[in-house]
PDB file of N, CA and C in Angstrom:
ATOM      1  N   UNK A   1     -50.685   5.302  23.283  1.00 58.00           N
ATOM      2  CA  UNK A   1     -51.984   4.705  23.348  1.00 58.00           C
ATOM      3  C   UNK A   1     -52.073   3.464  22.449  1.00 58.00           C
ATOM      4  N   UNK A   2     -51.197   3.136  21.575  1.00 64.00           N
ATOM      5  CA  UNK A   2     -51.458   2.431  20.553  1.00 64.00           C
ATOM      6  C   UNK A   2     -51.062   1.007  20.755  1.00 64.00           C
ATOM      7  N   UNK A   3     -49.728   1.429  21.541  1.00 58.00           N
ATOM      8  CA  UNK A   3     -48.458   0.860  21.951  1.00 58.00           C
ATOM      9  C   UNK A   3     -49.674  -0.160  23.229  1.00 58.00           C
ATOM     10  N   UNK A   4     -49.968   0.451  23.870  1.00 60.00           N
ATOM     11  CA  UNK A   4     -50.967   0.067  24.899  1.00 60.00           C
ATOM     12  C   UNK A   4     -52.195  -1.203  24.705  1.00 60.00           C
ATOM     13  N   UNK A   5     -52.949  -0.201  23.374  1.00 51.00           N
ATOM     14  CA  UNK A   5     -53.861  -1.235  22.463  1.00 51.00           C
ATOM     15  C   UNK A   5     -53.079  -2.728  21.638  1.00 51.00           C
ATOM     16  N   UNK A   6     -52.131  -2.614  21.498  1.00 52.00           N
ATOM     17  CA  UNK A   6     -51.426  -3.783  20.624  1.00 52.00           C
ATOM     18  C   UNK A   6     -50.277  -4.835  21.873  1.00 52.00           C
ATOM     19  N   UNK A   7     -49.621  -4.119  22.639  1.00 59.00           N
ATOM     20  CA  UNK A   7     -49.431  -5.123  24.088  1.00 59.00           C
ATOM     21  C   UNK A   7     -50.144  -5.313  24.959  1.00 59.00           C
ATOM     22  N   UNK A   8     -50.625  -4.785  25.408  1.00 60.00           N
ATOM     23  CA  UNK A   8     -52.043  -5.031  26.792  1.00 60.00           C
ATOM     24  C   UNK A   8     -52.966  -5.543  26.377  1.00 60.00           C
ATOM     25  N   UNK A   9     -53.917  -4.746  25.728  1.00 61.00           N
ATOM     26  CA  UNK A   9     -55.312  -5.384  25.858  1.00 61.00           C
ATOM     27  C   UNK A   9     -55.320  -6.028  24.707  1.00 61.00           C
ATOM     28  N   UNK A  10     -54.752  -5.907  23.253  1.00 64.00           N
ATOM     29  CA  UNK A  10     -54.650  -7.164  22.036  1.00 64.00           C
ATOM     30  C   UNK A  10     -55.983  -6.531  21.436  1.00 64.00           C
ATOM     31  N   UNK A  11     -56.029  -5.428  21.065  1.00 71.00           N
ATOM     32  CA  UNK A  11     -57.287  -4.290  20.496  1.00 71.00           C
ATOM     33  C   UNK A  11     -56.644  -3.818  19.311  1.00 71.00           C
ATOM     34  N   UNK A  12     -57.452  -3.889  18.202  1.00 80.00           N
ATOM     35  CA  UNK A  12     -57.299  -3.270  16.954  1.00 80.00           C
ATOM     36  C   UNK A  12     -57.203  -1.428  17.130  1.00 80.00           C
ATOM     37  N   UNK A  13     -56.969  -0.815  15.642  1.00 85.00           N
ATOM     38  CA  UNK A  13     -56.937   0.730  16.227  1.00 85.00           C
ATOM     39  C   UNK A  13     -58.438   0.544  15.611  1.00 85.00           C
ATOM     40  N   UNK A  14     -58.241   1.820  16.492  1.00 85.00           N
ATOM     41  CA  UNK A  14     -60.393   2.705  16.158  1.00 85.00           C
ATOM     42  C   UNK A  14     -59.966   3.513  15.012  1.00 85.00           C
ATOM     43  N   UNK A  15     -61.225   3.823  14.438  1.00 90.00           N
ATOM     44  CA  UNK A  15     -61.274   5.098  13.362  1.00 90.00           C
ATOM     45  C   UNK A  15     -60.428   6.216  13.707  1.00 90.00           C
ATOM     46  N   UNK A  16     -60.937   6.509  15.036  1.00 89.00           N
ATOM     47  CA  UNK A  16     -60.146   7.810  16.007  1.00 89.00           C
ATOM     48  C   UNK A  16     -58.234   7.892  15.373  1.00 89.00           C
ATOM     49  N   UNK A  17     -58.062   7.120  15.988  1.00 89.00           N
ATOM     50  CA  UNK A  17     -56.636   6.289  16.041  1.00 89.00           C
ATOM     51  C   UNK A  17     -56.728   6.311  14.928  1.00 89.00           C
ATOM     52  N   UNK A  18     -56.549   6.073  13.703  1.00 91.00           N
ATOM     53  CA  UNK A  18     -56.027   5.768  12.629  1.00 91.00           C
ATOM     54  C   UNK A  18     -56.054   7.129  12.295  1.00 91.00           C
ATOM     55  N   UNK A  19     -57.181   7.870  12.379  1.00 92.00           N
ATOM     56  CA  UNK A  19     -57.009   9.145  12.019  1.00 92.00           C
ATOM     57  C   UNK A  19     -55.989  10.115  12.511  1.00 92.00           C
ATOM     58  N   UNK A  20     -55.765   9.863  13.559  1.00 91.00           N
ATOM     59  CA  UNK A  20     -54.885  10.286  14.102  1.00 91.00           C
ATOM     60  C   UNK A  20     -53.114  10.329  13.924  1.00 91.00           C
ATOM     61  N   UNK A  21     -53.396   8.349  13.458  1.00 91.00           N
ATOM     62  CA  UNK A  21     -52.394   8.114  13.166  1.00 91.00           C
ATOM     63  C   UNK A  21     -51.644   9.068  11.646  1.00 91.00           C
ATOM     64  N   UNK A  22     -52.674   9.062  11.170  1.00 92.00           N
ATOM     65  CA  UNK A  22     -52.478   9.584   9.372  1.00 92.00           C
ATOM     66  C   UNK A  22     -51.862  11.285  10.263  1.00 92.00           C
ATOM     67  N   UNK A  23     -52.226  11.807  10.823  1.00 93.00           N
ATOM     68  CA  UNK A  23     -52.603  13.001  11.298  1.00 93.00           C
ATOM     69  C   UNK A  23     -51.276  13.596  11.393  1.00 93.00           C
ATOM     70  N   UNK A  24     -50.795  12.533  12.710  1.00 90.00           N
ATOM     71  CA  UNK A  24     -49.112  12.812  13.191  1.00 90.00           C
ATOM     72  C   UNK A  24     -48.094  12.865  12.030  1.00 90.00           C
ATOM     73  N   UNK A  25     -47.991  11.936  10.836  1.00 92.00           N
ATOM     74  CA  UNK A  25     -47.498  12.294  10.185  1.00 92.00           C
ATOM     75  C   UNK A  25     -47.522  12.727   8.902  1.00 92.00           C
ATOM     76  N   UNK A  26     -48.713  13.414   9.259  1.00 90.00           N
ATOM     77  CA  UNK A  26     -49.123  14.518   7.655  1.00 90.00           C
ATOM     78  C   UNK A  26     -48.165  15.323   7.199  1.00 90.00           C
ATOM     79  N   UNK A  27     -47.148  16.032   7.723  1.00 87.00           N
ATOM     80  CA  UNK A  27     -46.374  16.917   7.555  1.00 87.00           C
ATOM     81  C   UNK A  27     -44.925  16.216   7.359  1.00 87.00           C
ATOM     82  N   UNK A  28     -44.930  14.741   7.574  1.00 90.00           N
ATOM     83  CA  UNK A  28     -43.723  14.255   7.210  1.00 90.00           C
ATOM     84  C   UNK A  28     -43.508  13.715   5.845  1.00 90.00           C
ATOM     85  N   UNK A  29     -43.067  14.483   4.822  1.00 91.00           N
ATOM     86  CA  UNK A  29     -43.375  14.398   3.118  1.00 91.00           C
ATOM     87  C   UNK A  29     -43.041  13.185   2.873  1.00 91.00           C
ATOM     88  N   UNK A  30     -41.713  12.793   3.068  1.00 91.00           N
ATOM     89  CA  UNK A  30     -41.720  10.918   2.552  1.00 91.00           C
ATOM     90  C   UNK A  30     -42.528  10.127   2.712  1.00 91.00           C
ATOM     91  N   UNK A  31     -43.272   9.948   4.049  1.00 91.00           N
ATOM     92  CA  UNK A  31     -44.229   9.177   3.706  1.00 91.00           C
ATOM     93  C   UNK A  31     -45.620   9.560   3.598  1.00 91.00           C
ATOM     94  N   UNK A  32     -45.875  11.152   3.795  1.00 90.00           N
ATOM     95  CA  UNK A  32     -47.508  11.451   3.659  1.00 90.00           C
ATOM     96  C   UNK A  32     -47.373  11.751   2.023  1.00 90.00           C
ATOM     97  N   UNK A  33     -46.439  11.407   0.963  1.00 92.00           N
ATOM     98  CA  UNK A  33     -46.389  11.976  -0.541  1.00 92.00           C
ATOM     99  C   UNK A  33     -46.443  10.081  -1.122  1.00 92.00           C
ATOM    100  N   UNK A  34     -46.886   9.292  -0.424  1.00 94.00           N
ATOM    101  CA  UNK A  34     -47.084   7.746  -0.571  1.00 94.00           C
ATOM    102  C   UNK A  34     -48.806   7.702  -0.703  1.00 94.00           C
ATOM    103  N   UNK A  35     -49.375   8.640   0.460  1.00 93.00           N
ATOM    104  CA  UNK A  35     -50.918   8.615   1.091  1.00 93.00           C
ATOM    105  C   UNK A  35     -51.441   8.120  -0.396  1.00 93.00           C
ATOM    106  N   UNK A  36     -51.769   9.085  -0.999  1.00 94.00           N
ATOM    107  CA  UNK A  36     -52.872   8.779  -2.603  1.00 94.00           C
ATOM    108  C   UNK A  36     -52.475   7.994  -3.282  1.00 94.00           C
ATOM    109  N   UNK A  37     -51.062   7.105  -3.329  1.00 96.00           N
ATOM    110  CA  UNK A  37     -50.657   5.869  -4.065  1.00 96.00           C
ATOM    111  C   UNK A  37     -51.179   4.666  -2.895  1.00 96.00           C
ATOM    112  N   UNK A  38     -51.226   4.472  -1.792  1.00 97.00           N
ATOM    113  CA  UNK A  38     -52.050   3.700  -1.026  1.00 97.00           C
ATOM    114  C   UNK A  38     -52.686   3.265  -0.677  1.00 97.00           C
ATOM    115  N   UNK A  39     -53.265   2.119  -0.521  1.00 96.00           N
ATOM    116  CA  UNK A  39     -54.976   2.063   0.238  1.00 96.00           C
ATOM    117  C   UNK A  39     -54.564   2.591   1.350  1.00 96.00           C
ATOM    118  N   UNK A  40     -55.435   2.718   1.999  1.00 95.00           N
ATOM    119  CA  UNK A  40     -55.443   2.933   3.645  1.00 95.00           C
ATOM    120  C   UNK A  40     -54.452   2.228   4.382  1.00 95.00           C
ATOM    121  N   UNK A  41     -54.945   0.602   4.056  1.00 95.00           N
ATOM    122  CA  UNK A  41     -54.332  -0.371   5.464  1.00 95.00           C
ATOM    123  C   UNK A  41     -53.164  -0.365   4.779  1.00 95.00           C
ATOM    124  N   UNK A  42     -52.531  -0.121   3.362  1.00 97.00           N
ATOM    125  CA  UNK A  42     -51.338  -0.067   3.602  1.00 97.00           C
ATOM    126  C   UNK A  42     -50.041   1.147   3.955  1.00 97.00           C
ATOM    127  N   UNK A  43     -51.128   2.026   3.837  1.00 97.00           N
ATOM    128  CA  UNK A  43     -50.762   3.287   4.481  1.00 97.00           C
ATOM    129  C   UNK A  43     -50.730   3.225   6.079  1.00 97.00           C
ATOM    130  N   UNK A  44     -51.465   2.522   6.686  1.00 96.00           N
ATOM    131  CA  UNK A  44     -51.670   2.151   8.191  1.00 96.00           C
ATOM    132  C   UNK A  44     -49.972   1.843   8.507  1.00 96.00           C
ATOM    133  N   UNK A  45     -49.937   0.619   7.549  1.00 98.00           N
ATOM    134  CA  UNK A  45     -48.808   0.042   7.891  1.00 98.00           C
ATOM    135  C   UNK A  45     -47.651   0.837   7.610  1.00 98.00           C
ATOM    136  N   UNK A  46     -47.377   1.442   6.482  1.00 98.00           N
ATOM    137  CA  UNK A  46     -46.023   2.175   6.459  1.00 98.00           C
ATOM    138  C   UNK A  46     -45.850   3.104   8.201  1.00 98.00           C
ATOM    139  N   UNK A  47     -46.673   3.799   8.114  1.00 97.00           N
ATOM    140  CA  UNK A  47     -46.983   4.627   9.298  1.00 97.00           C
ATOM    141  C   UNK A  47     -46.704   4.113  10.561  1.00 97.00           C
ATOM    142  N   UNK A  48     -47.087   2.714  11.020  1.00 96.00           N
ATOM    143  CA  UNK A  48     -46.788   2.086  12.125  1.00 96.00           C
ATOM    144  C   UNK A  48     -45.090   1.319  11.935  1.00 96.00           C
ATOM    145  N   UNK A  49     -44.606   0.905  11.358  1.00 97.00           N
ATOM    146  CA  UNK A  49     -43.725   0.491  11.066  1.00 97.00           C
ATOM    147  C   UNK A  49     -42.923   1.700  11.136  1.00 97.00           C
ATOM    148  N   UNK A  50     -42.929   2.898  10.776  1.00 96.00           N
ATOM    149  CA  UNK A  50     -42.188   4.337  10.514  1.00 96.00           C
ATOM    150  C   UNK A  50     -42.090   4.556  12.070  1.00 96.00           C
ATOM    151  N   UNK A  51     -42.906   3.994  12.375  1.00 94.00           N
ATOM    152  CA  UNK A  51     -43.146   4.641  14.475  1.00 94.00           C
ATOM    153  C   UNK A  51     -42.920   3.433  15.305  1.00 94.00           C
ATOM    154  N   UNK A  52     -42.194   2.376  14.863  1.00 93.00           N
ATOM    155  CA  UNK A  52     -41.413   1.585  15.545  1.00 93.00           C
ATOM    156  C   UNK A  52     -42.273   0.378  16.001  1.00 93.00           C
ATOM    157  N   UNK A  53     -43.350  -0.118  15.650  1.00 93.00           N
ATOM    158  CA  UNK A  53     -44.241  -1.001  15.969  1.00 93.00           C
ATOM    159  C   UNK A  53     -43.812  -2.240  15.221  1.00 93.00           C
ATOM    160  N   UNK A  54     -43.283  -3.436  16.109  1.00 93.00           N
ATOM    161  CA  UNK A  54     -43.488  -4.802  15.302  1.00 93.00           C
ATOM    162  C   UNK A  54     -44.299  -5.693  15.075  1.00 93.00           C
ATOM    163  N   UNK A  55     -44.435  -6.157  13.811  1.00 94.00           N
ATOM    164  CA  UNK A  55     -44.920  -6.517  12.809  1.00 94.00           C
ATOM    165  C   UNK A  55     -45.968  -7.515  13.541  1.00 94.00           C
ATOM    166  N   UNK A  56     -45.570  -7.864  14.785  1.00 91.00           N
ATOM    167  CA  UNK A  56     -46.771  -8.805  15.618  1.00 91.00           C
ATOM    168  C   UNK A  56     -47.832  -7.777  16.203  1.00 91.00           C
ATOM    169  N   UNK A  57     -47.442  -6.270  16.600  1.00 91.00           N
ATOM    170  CA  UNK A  57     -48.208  -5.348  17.525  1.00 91.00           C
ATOM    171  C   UNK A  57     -49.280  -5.141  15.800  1.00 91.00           C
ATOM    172  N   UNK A  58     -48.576  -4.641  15.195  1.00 94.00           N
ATOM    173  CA  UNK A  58     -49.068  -4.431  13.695  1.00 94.00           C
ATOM    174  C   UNK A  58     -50.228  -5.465  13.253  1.00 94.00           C
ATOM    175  N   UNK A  59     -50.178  -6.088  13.422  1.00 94.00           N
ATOM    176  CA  UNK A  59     -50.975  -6.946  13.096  1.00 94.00           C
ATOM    177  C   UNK A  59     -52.426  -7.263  14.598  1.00 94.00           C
ATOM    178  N   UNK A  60     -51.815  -7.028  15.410  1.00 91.00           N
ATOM    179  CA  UNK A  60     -53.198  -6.791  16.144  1.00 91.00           C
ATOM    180  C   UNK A  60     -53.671  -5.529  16.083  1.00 91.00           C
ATOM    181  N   UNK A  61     -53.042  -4.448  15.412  1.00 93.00           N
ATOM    182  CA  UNK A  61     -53.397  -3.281  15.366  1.00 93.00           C
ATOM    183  C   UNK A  61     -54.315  -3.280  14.474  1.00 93.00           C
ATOM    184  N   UNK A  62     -54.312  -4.222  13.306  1.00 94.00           N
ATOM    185  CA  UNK A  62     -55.069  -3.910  12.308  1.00 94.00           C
ATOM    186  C   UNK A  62     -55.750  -5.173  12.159  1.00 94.00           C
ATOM    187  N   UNK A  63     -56.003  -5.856  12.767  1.00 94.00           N
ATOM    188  CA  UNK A  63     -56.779  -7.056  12.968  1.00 94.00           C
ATOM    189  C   UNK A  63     -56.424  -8.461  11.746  1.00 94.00           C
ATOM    190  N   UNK A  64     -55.004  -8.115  11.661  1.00 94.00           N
ATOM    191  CA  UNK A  64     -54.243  -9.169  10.377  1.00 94.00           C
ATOM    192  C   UNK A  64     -53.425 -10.105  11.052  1.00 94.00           C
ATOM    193  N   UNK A  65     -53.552 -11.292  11.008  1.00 94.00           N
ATOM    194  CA  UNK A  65     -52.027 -12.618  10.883  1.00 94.00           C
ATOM    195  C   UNK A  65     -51.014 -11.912  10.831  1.00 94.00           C
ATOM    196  N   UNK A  66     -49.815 -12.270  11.469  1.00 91.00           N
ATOM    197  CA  UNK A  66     -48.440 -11.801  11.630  1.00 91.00           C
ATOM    198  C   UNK A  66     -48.107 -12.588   9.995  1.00 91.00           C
ATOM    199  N   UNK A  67     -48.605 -13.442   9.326  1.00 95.00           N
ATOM    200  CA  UNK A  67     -48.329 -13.528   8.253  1.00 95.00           C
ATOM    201  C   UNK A  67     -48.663 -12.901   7.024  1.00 95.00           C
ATOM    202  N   UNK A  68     -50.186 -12.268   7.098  1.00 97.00           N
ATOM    203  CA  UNK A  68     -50.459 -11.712   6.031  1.00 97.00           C
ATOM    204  C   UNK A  68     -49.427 -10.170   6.403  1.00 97.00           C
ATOM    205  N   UNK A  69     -49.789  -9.285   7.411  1.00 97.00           N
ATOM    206  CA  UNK A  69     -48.422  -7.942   7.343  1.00 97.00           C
ATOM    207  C   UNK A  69     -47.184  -8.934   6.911  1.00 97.00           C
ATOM    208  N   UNK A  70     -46.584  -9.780   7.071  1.00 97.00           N
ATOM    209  CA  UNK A  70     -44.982  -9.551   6.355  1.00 97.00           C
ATOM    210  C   UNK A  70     -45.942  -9.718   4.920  1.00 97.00           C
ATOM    211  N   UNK A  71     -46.423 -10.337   4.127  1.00 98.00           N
ATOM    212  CA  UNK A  71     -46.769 -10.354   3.044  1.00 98.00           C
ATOM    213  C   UNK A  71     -46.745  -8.971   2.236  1.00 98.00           C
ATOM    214  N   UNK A  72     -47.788  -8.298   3.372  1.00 98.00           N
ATOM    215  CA  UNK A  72     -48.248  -6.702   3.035  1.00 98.00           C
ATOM    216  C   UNK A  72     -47.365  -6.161   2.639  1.00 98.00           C
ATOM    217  N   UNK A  73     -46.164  -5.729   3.988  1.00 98.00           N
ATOM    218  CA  UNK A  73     -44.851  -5.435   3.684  1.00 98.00           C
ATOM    219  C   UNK A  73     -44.056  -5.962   2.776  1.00 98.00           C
ATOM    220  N   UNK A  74     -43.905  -6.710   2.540  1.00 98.00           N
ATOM    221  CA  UNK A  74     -43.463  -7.361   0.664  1.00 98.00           C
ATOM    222  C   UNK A  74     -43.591  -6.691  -0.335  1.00 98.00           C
ATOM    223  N   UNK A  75     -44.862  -6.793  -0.401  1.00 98.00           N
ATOM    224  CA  UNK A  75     -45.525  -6.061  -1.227  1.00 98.00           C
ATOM    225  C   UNK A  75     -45.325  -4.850  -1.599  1.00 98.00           C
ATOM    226  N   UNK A  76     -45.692  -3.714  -0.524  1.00 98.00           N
ATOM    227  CA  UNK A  76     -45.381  -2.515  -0.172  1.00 98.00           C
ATOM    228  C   UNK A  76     -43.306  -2.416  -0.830  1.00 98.00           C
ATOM    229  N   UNK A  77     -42.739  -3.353  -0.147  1.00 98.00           N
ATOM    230  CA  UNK A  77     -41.121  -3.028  -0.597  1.00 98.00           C
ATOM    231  C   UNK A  77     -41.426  -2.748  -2.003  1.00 98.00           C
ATOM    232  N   UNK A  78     -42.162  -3.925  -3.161  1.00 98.00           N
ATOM    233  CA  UNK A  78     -41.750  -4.051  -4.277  1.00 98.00           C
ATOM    234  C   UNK A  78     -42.615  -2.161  -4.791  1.00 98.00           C
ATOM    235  N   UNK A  79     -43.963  -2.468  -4.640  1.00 97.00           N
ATOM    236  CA  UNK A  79     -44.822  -1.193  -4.921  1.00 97.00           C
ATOM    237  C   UNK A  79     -43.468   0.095  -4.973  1.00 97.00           C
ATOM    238  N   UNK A  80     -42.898   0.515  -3.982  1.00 97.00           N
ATOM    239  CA  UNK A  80     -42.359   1.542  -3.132  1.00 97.00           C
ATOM    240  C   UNK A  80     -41.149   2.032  -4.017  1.00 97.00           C
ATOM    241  N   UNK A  81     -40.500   0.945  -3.865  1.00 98.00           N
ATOM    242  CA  UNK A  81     -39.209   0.824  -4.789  1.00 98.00           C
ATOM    243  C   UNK A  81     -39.141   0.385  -6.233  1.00 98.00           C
ATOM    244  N   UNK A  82     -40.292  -0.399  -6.652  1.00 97.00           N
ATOM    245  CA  UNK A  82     -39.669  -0.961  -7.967  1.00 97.00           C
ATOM    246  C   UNK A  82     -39.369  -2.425  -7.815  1.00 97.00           C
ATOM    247  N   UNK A  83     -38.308  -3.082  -6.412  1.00 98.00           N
ATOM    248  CA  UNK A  83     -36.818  -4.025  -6.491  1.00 98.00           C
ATOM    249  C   UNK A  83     -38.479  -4.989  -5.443  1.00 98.00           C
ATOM    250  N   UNK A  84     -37.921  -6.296  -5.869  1.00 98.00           N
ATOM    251  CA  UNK A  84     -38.301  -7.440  -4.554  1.00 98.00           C
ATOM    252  C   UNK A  84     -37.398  -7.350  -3.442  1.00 98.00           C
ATOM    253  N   UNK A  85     -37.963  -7.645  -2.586  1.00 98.00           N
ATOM    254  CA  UNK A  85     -37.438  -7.601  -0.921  1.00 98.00           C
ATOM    255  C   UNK A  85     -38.268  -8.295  -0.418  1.00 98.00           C
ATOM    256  N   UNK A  86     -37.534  -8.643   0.763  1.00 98.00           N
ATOM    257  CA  UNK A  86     -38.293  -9.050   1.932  1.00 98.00           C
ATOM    258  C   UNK A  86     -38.845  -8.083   3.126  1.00 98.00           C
ATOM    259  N   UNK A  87     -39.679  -8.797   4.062  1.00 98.00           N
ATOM    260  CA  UNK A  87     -40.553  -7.538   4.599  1.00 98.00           C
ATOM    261  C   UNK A  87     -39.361  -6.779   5.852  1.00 98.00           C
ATOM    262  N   UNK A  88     -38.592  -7.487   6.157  1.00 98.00           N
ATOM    263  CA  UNK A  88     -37.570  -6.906   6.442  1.00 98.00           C
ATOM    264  C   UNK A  88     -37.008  -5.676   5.563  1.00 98.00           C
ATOM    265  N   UNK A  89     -36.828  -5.883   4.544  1.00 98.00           N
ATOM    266  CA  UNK A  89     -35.916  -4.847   3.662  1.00 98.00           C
ATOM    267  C   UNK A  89     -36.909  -3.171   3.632  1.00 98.00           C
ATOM    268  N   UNK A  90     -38.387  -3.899   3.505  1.00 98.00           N
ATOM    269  CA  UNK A  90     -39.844  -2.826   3.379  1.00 98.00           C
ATOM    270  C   UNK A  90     -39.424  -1.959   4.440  1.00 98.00           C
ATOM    271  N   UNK A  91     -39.036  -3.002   5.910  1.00 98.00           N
ATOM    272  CA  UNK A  91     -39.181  -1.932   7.418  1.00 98.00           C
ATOM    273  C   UNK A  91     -37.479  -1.285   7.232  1.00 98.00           C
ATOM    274  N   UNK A  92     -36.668  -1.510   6.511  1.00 98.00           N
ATOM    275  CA  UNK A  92     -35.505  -0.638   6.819  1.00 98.00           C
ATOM    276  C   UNK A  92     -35.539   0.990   5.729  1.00 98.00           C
ATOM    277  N   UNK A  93     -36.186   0.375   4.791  1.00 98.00           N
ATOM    278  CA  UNK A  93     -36.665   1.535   3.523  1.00 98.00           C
ATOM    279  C   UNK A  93     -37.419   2.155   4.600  1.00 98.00           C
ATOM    280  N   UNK A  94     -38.422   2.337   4.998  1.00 97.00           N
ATOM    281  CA  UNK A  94     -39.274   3.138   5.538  1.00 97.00           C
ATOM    282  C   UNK A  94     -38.498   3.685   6.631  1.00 97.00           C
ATOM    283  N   UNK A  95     -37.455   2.777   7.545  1.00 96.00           N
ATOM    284  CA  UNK A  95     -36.897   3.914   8.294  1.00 96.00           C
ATOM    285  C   UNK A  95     -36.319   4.595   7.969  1.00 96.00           C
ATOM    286  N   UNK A  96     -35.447   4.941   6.479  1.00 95.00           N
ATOM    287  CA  UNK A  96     -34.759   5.359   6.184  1.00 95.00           C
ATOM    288  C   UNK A  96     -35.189   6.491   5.463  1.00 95.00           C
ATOM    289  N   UNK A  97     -36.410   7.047   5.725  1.00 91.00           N
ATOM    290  CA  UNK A  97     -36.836   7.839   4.926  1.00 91.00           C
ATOM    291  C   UNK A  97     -37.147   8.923   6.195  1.00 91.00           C
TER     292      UNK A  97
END
């Protein structure tokens, strides 16, 4: 559905959807043991990025510039790890978890 909202129609997620999103991977400890160190939208993002969404769908998902998410993701690398990276390095950490 999401996948749908971010190629087709170019629609942000709903409350629904996000909740949902958090939902699916509540039970996956690497990244639901991040949730309370997070805001939300950057919890959005680990989560979508963890479920294979690029960083352009991501960004209509959450109503952001394909520039501010790589930023986010920057960010998120250094937060996560400690180390600077690029937002590349953010999306291979997160798969790797």
């Amino acid at each position: 559905m999401l996948a749908d909202h971010a190629r087709r129609s170019h629609k942000c997620m709903t409350v629904a959807e996000c909740a949902e999103l958090v939902k699916i991977f509540s039970g996956y400890t690497p990244l639901s043991q991040w949730q309370s160190r997070l805001s939300d939208s950057e919890y959005h993002v680990c989560l979508l990025v963890r479920a294979g969404f690029s960083p352009a769908d991501i960004g209509i998902l959450m109503q952001q510039s394909p520039s501010n998410i790589s930023n986010i993701r920057k960010r998120l690398y250094l937060k996560m790890t400690g180390k600077d990276g690029s937002p590349k390095d953010f999306d291979k950490y997160i798969k790797s978890l």
